[in-house]
mmCIF file of C-alpha atoms and ligand atoms in Angstrom:
data_model
loop_
_atom_site.group_PDB
_atom_site.id
_atom_site.type_symbol
_atom_site.label_atom_id
_atom_site.label_comp_id
_atom_site.label_asym_id
_atom_site.label_seq_id
_atom_site.Cartn_x
_atom_site.Cartn_y
_atom_site.Cartn_z
ATOM 1 C CA UNK A 25 0.000 0.000 0.000
ATOM 2 C CA UNK A 26 1.227 3.497 -0.818
ATOM 3 C CA UNK A 27 1.564 5.443 2.431
ATOM 4 C CA UNK A 28 1.797 9.233 2.314
ATOM 5 C CA UNK A 29 0.346 10.325 5.660
ATOM 6 C CA UNK A 30 1.022 9.009 9.156
ATOM 7 C CA UNK A 31 -0.922 9.642 12.346
ATOM 8 C CA UNK A 32 1.042 9.465 15.596
ATOM 9 C CA UNK A 33 -0.891 9.121 18.863
ATOM 10 C CA UNK A 34 1.031 10.326 21.932
ATOM 11 C CA UNK A 35 3.583 13.137 21.708
ATOM 12 C CA UNK A 36 5.949 11.964 24.466
ATOM 13 C CA UNK A 37 9.585 10.845 24.132
ATOM 14 C CA UNK A 38 8.743 8.220 21.516
ATOM 15 C CA UNK A 39 5.948 10.054 19.664
ATOM 16 C CA UNK A 40 8.080 13.130 18.993
ATOM 17 C CA UNK A 41 10.968 10.984 17.759
ATOM 18 C CA UNK A 42 8.667 9.018 15.456
ATOM 19 C CA UNK A 43 7.122 12.245 14.072
ATOM 20 C CA UNK A 44 10.651 13.625 13.527
ATOM 21 C CA UNK A 45 11.965 10.687 11.469
ATOM 22 C CA UNK A 46 8.721 10.263 9.495
ATOM 23 C CA UNK A 47 8.550 13.955 8.514
ATOM 24 C CA UNK A 48 12.230 13.943 7.523
ATOM 25 C CA UNK A 49 11.580 10.912 5.305
ATOM 26 C CA UNK A 50 8.817 12.810 3.475
ATOM 27 C CA UNK A 51 5.619 11.630 5.193
ATOM 28 C CA UNK A 52 2.876 14.056 6.200
ATOM 29 C CA UNK A 53 2.556 13.642 9.975
ATOM 30 C CA UNK A 54 -0.469 14.374 12.134
ATOM 31 C CA UNK A 55 0.564 14.218 15.806
ATOM 32 C CA UNK A 56 -2.084 13.822 18.503
ATOM 33 C CA UNK A 57 -2.023 14.020 22.293
ATOM 34 C CA UNK A 58 -4.576 14.661 25.032
ATOM 35 C CA UNK A 59 -2.401 17.463 26.300
ATOM 36 C CA UNK A 60 -1.660 20.677 24.343
ATOM 37 C CA UNK A 61 1.507 21.255 26.365
ATOM 38 C CA UNK A 62 2.797 17.846 25.254
ATOM 39 C CA UNK A 63 2.100 18.747 21.610
ATOM 40 C CA UNK A 64 3.859 22.115 21.945
ATOM 41 C CA UNK A 65 6.818 20.528 23.744
ATOM 42 C CA UNK A 66 7.061 17.819 21.074
ATOM 43 C CA UNK A 67 7.200 20.332 18.211
ATOM 44 C CA UNK A 68 9.824 22.386 20.088
ATOM 45 C CA UNK A 69 11.882 19.252 20.721
ATOM 46 C CA UNK A 70 11.674 18.114 17.087
ATOM 47 C CA UNK A 71 12.801 21.585 15.993
ATOM 48 C CA UNK A 72 15.729 21.478 18.431
ATOM 49 C CA UNK A 73 16.769 17.934 17.471
ATOM 50 C CA UNK A 74 16.572 18.742 13.749
ATOM 51 C CA UNK A 75 18.603 21.897 14.350
ATOM 52 C CA UNK A 76 21.285 19.753 16.007
ATOM 53 C CA UNK A 77 21.332 17.545 12.890
ATOM 54 C CA UNK A 78 21.689 20.688 10.731
ATOM 55 C CA UNK A 79 24.613 21.935 12.839
ATOM 56 C CA UNK A 80 26.302 18.539 12.425
ATOM 57 C CA UNK A 81 25.667 18.740 8.669
ATOM 58 C CA UNK A 82 23.601 15.550 8.710
ATOM 59 C CA UNK A 83 20.499 17.397 7.480
ATOM 60 C CA UNK A 84 20.295 20.531 5.275
ATOM 61 C CA UNK A 85 18.451 23.640 6.475
ATOM 62 C CA UNK A 86 15.988 23.191 3.569
ATOM 63 C CA UNK A 87 15.240 19.581 4.550
ATOM 64 C CA UNK A 88 14.722 20.657 8.148
ATOM 65 C CA UNK A 89 12.249 23.363 7.063
ATOM 66 C CA UNK A 90 10.429 20.905 4.788
ATOM 67 C CA UNK A 91 10.214 18.323 7.593
ATOM 68 C CA UNK A 92 8.825 20.886 10.059
ATOM 69 C CA UNK A 93 6.218 21.969 7.490
ATOM 70 C CA UNK A 94 4.996 18.357 7.164
ATOM 71 C CA UNK A 95 4.116 18.108 10.896
ATOM 72 C CA UNK A 96 0.714 19.209 12.162
ATOM 73 C CA UNK A 97 -0.760 18.647 15.605
ATOM 74 C CA UNK A 98 -4.269 18.033 16.887
ATOM 75 C CA UNK A 99 -6.046 17.335 20.161
ATOM 76 C CA UNK A 100 -8.781 15.564 18.146
ATOM 77 C CA UNK A 101 -7.988 11.865 17.836
ATOM 78 C CA UNK A 102 -10.691 11.235 15.140
ATOM 79 C CA UNK A 103 -8.748 13.569 12.801
ATOM 80 C CA UNK A 104 -6.156 10.779 12.483
ATOM 81 C CA UNK A 105 -8.778 8.603 10.793
ATOM 82 C CA UNK A 106 -7.915 10.142 7.431
ATOM 83 C CA UNK A 107 -4.232 9.111 7.580
ATOM 84 C CA UNK A 108 -2.927 5.997 5.803
ATOM 85 C CA UNK A 109 -1.207 4.521 8.847
ATOM 86 C CA UNK A 110 -1.537 5.211 12.568
ATOM 87 C CA UNK A 111 1.280 4.613 15.063
ATOM 88 C CA UNK A 112 -0.003 4.534 18.636
ATOM 89 C CA UNK A 113 2.749 5.720 21.010
ATOM 90 C CA UNK A 114 0.713 6.748 24.060
ATOM 91 C CA UNK A 115 1.383 5.847 27.689
ATOM 92 C CA UNK A 116 2.124 2.140 28.278
ATOM 93 C CA UNK A 117 -1.279 1.215 29.788
ATOM 94 C CA UNK A 118 -3.369 -1.356 28.007
ATOM 95 C CA UNK A 119 -6.743 0.261 28.735
ATOM 96 C CA UNK A 120 -5.500 3.591 27.294
ATOM 97 C CA UNK A 121 -4.429 1.846 24.098
ATOM 98 C CA UNK A 122 -7.751 -0.022 23.762
ATOM 99 C CA UNK A 123 -9.610 3.243 24.264
ATOM 100 C CA UNK A 124 -7.556 4.962 21.545
ATOM 101 C CA UNK A 125 -8.299 2.225 18.989
ATOM 102 C CA UNK A 126 -11.991 2.187 20.021
ATOM 103 C CA UNK A 127 -12.240 5.971 19.510
ATOM 104 C CA UNK A 128 -10.513 5.794 16.130
ATOM 105 C CA UNK A 129 -12.614 2.886 14.811
ATOM 106 C CA UNK A 130 -15.613 4.788 13.298
ATOM 107 C CA UNK A 131 -13.328 7.374 11.668
ATOM 108 C CA UNK A 132 -10.852 5.079 9.902
ATOM 109 C CA UNK A 133 -10.632 4.631 6.149
ATOM 110 C CA UNK A 134 -11.132 1.002 5.063
ATOM 111 C CA UNK A 135 -7.427 0.487 4.261
ATOM 112 C CA UNK A 136 -5.814 2.372 7.144
ATOM 113 C CA UNK A 137 -3.156 0.316 8.896
ATOM 114 C CA UNK A 138 -3.044 0.441 12.702
ATOM 115 C CA UNK A 139 0.198 -0.082 14.625
ATOM 116 C CA UNK A 140 1.409 0.213 18.204
ATOM 117 C CA UNK A 141 4.855 1.154 19.517
ATOM 118 C CA UNK A 142 4.216 -0.787 22.745
ATOM 119 C CA UNK A 143 7.279 -2.312 24.434
ATOM 120 C CA UNK A 144 5.420 -5.144 26.083
ATOM 121 C CA UNK A 145 1.660 -5.396 25.467
ATOM 122 C CA UNK A 146 0.443 -8.275 23.264
ATOM 123 C CA UNK A 147 -0.092 -7.106 19.673
ATOM 124 C CA UNK A 148 -2.580 -9.931 19.107
ATOM 125 C CA UNK A 149 -4.670 -8.782 22.093
ATOM 126 C CA UNK A 150 -4.629 -5.119 20.985
ATOM 127 C CA UNK A 151 -5.533 -6.161 17.416
ATOM 128 C CA UNK A 152 -8.389 -8.411 18.486
ATOM 129 C CA UNK A 153 -10.373 -5.442 19.796
ATOM 130 C CA UNK A 154 -10.161 -3.579 16.476
ATOM 131 C CA UNK A 155 -12.154 -4.169 13.273
ATOM 132 C CA UNK A 156 -8.945 -5.005 11.333
ATOM 133 C CA UNK A 157 -6.617 -7.481 13.107
ATOM 134 C CA UNK A 158 -5.132 -8.402 9.701
ATOM 135 C CA UNK A 159 -4.059 -4.773 9.217
ATOM 136 C CA UNK A 160 -2.591 -4.371 12.724
ATOM 137 C CA UNK A 161 1.104 -4.666 13.699
ATOM 138 C CA UNK A 162 3.677 -3.825 16.315
ATOM 139 C CA UNK A 163 5.938 -1.003 15.093
ATOM 140 C CA UNK A 164 8.544 -0.840 17.868
ATOM 141 C CA UNK A 165 11.058 1.990 17.681
ATOM 142 C CA UNK A 166 14.057 2.276 20.003
ATOM 143 C CA UNK A 167 14.823 5.340 22.126
ATOM 144 C CA UNK A 168 16.078 7.878 20.993
ATOM 145 C CA UNK A 169 14.259 7.316 17.698
ATOM 146 C CA UNK A 170 16.329 9.651 15.463
ATOM 147 C CA UNK A 171 19.552 7.959 16.623
ATOM 148 C CA UNK A 172 18.759 4.262 16.963
ATOM 149 C CA UNK A 173 19.037 2.134 13.824
ATOM 150 C CA UNK A 174 16.658 -0.705 14.716
ATOM 151 C CA UNK A 175 12.890 -1.017 14.389
ATOM 152 C CA UNK A 176 11.217 -4.239 15.527
ATOM 153 C CA UNK A 177 8.243 -5.264 13.390
ATOM 154 C CA UNK A 178 5.909 -7.539 15.316
ATOM 155 C CA UNK A 179 3.192 -9.545 13.606
ATOM 156 C CA UNK A 180 0.102 -10.429 15.585
ATOM 157 C CA UNK A 181 -1.405 -13.828 14.906
ATOM 158 C CA UNK A 182 -3.699 -12.350 12.213
ATOM 159 C CA UNK A 183 -1.351 -9.783 10.584
ATOM 160 C CA UNK A 184 -1.359 -10.202 6.797
ATOM 161 C CA UNK A 185 1.645 -10.057 4.474
ATOM 162 C CA UNK A 186 0.731 -6.770 2.670
ATOM 163 C CA UNK A 187 0.583 -5.016 6.068
ATOM 164 C CA UNK A 188 3.984 -6.398 7.033
ATOM 165 C CA UNK A 189 5.475 -5.432 3.656
ATOM 166 C CA UNK A 190 4.031 -1.911 3.915
ATOM 167 C CA UNK A 191 5.617 -1.385 7.343
ATOM 168 C CA UNK A 192 8.906 -2.874 6.110
ATOM 169 C CA UNK A 193 8.819 -0.406 3.189
ATOM 170 C CA UNK A 194 8.491 2.472 5.662
ATOM 171 C CA UNK A 195 11.444 1.215 7.738
ATOM 172 C CA UNK A 196 13.521 1.034 4.539
ATOM 173 C CA UNK A 197 12.482 4.569 3.573
ATOM 174 C CA UNK A 198 13.597 5.757 7.020
ATOM 175 C CA UNK A 199 16.972 4.107 6.223
ATOM 176 C CA UNK A 200 16.619 2.093 9.394
ATOM 177 C CA UNK A 201 16.884 -1.685 9.774
ATOM 178 C CA UNK A 202 13.960 -3.937 10.647
ATOM 179 C CA UNK A 203 14.064 -7.031 12.816
ATOM 180 C CA UNK A 204 10.898 -9.100 12.567
ATOM 181 C CA UNK A 205 9.635 -10.608 15.763
ATOM 182 C CA UNK A 206 6.732 -12.850 16.598
ATOM 183 C CA UNK A 207 4.271 -11.629 19.177
ATOM 184 C CA UNK A 208 5.649 -13.080 22.421
ATOM 185 C CA UNK A 209 6.433 -11.153 25.619
ATOM 186 C CA UNK A 210 9.008 -8.363 25.180
ATOM 187 C CA UNK A 211 9.706 -9.340 21.531
ATOM 188 C CA UNK A 212 13.454 -9.674 20.710
ATOM 189 C CA UNK A 213 15.558 -6.819 22.085
ATOM 190 C CA UNK A 214 13.957 -6.569 25.511
ATOM 191 C CA UNK A 215 13.595 -10.361 25.822
ATOM 192 C CA UNK A 216 17.380 -10.633 25.690
ATOM 193 C CA UNK A 217 18.530 -7.303 27.104
ATOM 194 C CA UNK A 218 16.362 -7.010 30.215
ATOM 195 C CA UNK A 219 17.128 -10.521 31.607
ATOM 196 C CA UNK A 220 20.839 -9.678 31.141
ATOM 197 C CA UNK A 221 20.334 -6.525 33.207
ATOM 198 C CA UNK A 222 18.341 -8.553 35.773
ATOM 199 C CA UNK A 223 21.256 -11.027 35.967
ATOM 200 C CA UNK A 224 23.646 -8.112 36.565
ATOM 201 C CA UNK A 225 21.357 -7.127 39.473
ATOM 202 C CA UNK A 226 21.616 -10.701 40.859
ATOM 203 C CA UNK A 227 25.403 -10.547 40.474
ATOM 204 C CA UNK A 228 25.345 -7.394 42.592
ATOM 205 C CA UNK A 229 22.734 -8.795 45.047
ATOM 206 C CA UNK A 230 24.795 -11.933 45.665
ATOM 207 C CA UNK A 231 27.983 -9.902 46.158
ATOM 208 C CA UNK A 232 29.820 -11.455 43.229
ATOM 209 C CA UNK A 233 30.899 -7.950 42.258
ATOM 210 C CA UNK A 234 30.146 -4.337 43.094
ATOM 211 C CA UNK A 235 28.523 -1.824 40.707
ATOM 212 C CA UNK A 236 31.841 -0.636 39.264
ATOM 213 C CA UNK A 237 33.337 -4.103 38.837
ATOM 214 C CA UNK A 238 30.192 -5.481 37.138
ATOM 215 C CA UNK A 239 29.996 -2.568 34.682
ATOM 216 C CA UNK A 240 33.737 -2.587 33.979
ATOM 217 C CA UNK A 241 33.716 -6.355 33.508
ATOM 218 C CA UNK A 242 31.012 -6.169 30.847
ATOM 219 C CA UNK A 243 32.501 -3.104 29.121
ATOM 220 C CA UNK A 244 36.033 -4.503 28.928
ATOM 221 C CA UNK A 245 35.257 -8.211 28.884
ATOM 222 C CA UNK A 246 32.270 -8.303 26.537
ATOM 223 C CA UNK A 247 32.928 -5.055 24.640
ATOM 224 C CA UNK A 248 29.597 -3.509 25.657
ATOM 225 C CA UNK A 249 29.619 0.295 25.224
ATOM 226 C CA UNK A 250 27.810 0.711 28.578
ATOM 227 C CA UNK A 251 27.830 -1.553 31.616
ATOM 228 C CA UNK A 252 24.500 -3.316 32.374
ATOM 229 C CA UNK A 253 23.829 -1.326 35.576
ATOM 230 C CA UNK A 254 24.661 1.982 33.879
ATOM 231 C CA UNK A 255 22.316 0.953 31.074
ATOM 232 C CA UNK A 256 19.583 0.007 33.576
ATOM 233 C CA UNK A 257 19.833 3.525 35.042
ATOM 234 C CA UNK A 258 19.503 4.972 31.521
ATOM 235 C CA UNK A 259 16.406 2.881 30.672
ATOM 236 C CA UNK A 260 14.800 3.429 34.103
ATOM 237 C CA UNK A 261 14.712 0.734 36.793
ATOM 238 C CA UNK A 262 10.888 0.851 36.899
ATOM 239 C CA UNK A 263 10.774 0.085 33.179
ATOM 240 C CA UNK A 264 13.280 -2.770 33.593
ATOM 241 C CA UNK A 265 11.195 -4.218 36.446
ATOM 242 C CA UNK A 266 7.937 -3.853 34.485
ATOM 243 C CA UNK A 267 9.422 -5.747 31.528
ATOM 244 C CA UNK A 268 10.756 -8.516 33.815
ATOM 245 C CA UNK A 269 7.242 -8.843 35.233
ATOM 246 C CA UNK A 270 5.785 -9.116 31.714
ATOM 247 C CA UNK A 271 8.307 -11.902 30.944
ATOM 248 C CA UNK A 272 7.657 -13.657 34.263
ATOM 249 C CA UNK A 273 3.859 -13.464 33.918
ATOM 250 C CA UNK A 274 3.729 -14.141 30.186
ATOM 251 C CA UNK A 275 6.191 -17.042 30.009
ATOM 252 C CA UNK A 276 5.609 -18.474 33.518
ATOM 253 C CA UNK A 277 9.250 -19.507 33.863
ATOM 254 C CA UNK A 278 11.113 -18.869 37.140
ATOM 255 C CA UNK A 279 14.230 -17.927 35.200
ATOM 256 C CA UNK A 280 12.539 -14.543 34.636
ATOM 257 C CA UNK A 281 11.956 -13.771 38.320
ATOM 258 C CA UNK A 282 12.836 -10.126 38.979
ATOM 259 C CA UNK A 283 15.883 -9.674 41.238
ATOM 260 C CA UNK A 284 14.770 -8.594 44.752
ATOM 261 C CA UNK A 285 17.465 -5.901 44.721
ATOM 262 C CA UNK A 286 15.996 -4.403 41.524
ATOM 263 C CA UNK A 287 12.571 -4.376 43.213
ATOM 264 C CA UNK A 288 14.088 -2.713 46.284
ATOM 265 C CA UNK A 289 15.665 0.102 44.225
ATOM 266 C CA UNK A 290 12.308 0.707 42.516
ATOM 267 C CA UNK A 291 10.490 0.709 45.873
ATOM 268 C CA UNK A 292 12.996 3.273 47.137
ATOM 269 C CA UNK A 293 12.188 5.483 44.145
ATOM 270 C CA UNK A 294 15.794 5.099 42.952
ATOM 271 C CA UNK A 295 14.700 4.734 39.340
ATOM 272 C CA UNK A 296 17.918 5.745 37.588
ATOM 273 C CA UNK A 297 19.062 8.845 35.727
ATOM 274 C CA UNK A 298 15.610 10.425 35.464
ATOM 275 C CA UNK A 299 15.516 10.920 39.262
ATOM 276 C CA UNK A 300 19.313 11.313 39.590
ATOM 277 C CA UNK A 301 19.706 8.118 41.592
ATOM 278 C CA UNK A 302 19.738 4.450 40.721
ATOM 279 C CA UNK A 303 22.702 2.065 40.712
ATOM 280 C CA UNK A 304 24.700 5.298 40.502
ATOM 281 C CA UNK A 305 24.116 8.593 42.288
ATOM 282 C CA UNK A 306 24.067 11.375 39.651
ATOM 283 C CA UNK A 307 23.637 14.343 41.978
ATOM 284 C CA UNK A 308 27.319 15.324 41.928
ATOM 285 C CA UNK A 309 29.739 16.080 39.086
ATOM 286 C CA UNK A 310 30.488 12.422 38.399
ATOM 287 C CA UNK A 311 28.220 9.389 38.893
ATOM 288 C CA UNK A 312 29.055 7.578 42.153
ATOM 289 C CA UNK A 313 28.184 3.854 42.523
ATOM 290 C CA UNK A 314 25.624 3.257 45.283
ATOM 291 C CA UNK A 315 27.137 -0.184 46.140
HETATM 292 N N1 LIG B 20 10.619 5.214 26.423
HETATM 293 C C1 LIG B 20 11.177 4.207 25.772
HETATM 294 O O1 LIG B 20 12.389 3.944 25.883
HETATM 295 C C2 LIG B 20 10.326 3.377 24.848
HETATM 296 C C3 LIG B 20 10.972 2.598 23.870
HETATM 297 C C4 LIG B 20 10.188 1.867 22.970
HETATM 298 C C5 LIG B 20 8.796 1.902 23.082
HETATM 299 N N2 LIG B 20 8.202 2.639 24.062
HETATM 300 C C6 LIG B 20 6.717 2.676 24.112
HETATM 301 O O2 LIG B 20 6.267 3.879 23.535
HETATM 302 C C7 LIG B 20 5.044 4.287 24.137
HETATM 303 C C8 LIG B 20 5.176 5.704 24.656
HETATM 304 O O3 LIG B 20 6.244 5.761 25.568
HETATM 305 P P1 LIG B 20 6.964 7.161 25.911
HETATM 306 O O4 LIG B 20 8.239 6.797 26.579
HETATM 307 O O5 LIG B 20 6.974 8.041 24.710
HETATM 308 O O6 LIG B 20 5.940 7.757 26.988
HETATM 309 P P2 LIG B 20 5.738 9.264 27.447
HETATM 310 O O7 LIG B 20 5.213 9.204 28.811
HETATM 311 O O8 LIG B 20 6.972 10.079 27.166
HETATM 312 O O9 LIG B 20 4.590 9.830 26.435
HETATM 313 C C9 LIG B 20 3.285 9.329 26.411
HETATM 314 C C10 LIG B 20 2.373 10.422 25.845
HETATM 315 O O10 LIG B 20 1.084 9.836 25.605
HETATM 316 C C11 LIG B 20 0.116 10.823 25.887
HETATM 317 N N3 LIG B 20 -1.188 10.180 26.071
HETATM 318 C C12 LIG B 20 -1.663 9.506 27.159
HETATM 319 N N4 LIG B 20 -2.922 9.075 26.916
HETATM 320 C C13 LIG B 20 -3.243 9.474 25.661
HETATM 321 C C14 LIG B 20 -4.406 9.336 24.849
HETATM 322 N N5 LIG B 20 -5.489 8.705 25.290
HETATM 323 N N6 LIG B 20 -4.394 9.877 23.616
HETATM 324 C C15 LIG B 20 -3.307 10.537 23.149
HETATM 325 N N7 LIG B 20 -2.169 10.697 23.873
HETATM 326 C C16 LIG B 20 -2.140 10.164 25.116
HETATM 327 C C17 LIG B 20 0.646 11.514 27.132
HETATM 328 O O11 LIG B 20 0.037 12.772 27.305
HETATM 329 C C18 LIG B 20 2.155 11.600 26.793
HETATM 330 O O12 LIG B 20 2.451 12.821 26.119
HETATM 331 C C19 LIG B 20 4.753 3.235 25.222
HETATM 332 O O13 LIG B 20 3.884 2.270 24.675
HETATM 333 C C20 LIG B 20 6.126 2.633 25.488
HETATM 334 O O14 LIG B 20 6.066 1.307 25.944
HETATM 335 C C21 LIG B 20 8.934 3.400 24.923
#
């Protein structure tokens, strides 16, 4: 299917990044949120991030201006019904996502493709509530969207081949790389990455190493650009714990049990960089390990 316009629901960290890369690739973007401040902040952020790309000579000033002119915003979700493809990137709560697809339903064109950027909710379950499970997919971008090369494409049980090929065509046009994943908890990247982080937490919990030795060991011994605990702080410890719980509940295997120390950090509100404290304390000039 020929896609020219894209509706993005949710103008948070992911929604603004998705709008940015889509507009730069030539798509008309209609960005929706329930909050006008979020829409204004998203447009300001896209402008700033594009300007950074201009200053690094990755994007020309003309291309930046053209991309900005392709982005419009609306508080009216039904307005997205006239787009060719909708990417839902609202808050990670299943009832919110169901409500969004329910509201859109009477306004959608017959061929509009629906997708969700969810990190963990079943694509098959989201699709089953819509009138078009065969034209529904997971379209999972990585954070930050303009920087990260990968997009996971997740087929629900009913997703048809033309829908998959259409989404793959968009990923190619974005000059990103697709990894196709079946619809099982946490898909590919988080299925592998988050248990590794959880294991790093167990390594710390059991006293095998301290924060610095665990991160240094994985940076120098496995050539990871960031240590697993540093990375956990970057992702957010609440997010890491939520994904472990999705794996534990969805796969019912004790190997996915969340580390009690990870739970304790989350209960303490030590969620990582966003609150300036997690496995490291970021309140000073340099991050200081908390263990
Ligand atoms: N943050 C990440 O690293 C990351 C990575 C990949 C995927 N995701 C997924 O992307 C989605 C969004 O995550 P985020 O980090 O951008 O969240 P966020 O909190 O930054 O933004 C969510 C936005 O959704 C808006 N919203 C809430 N309810 C809405 C509704 N009914 N209609 C329209 N907008 C609504 C909120 O106002 C907010 O602006 C989630 O499904 C998340 O799992 C996040």
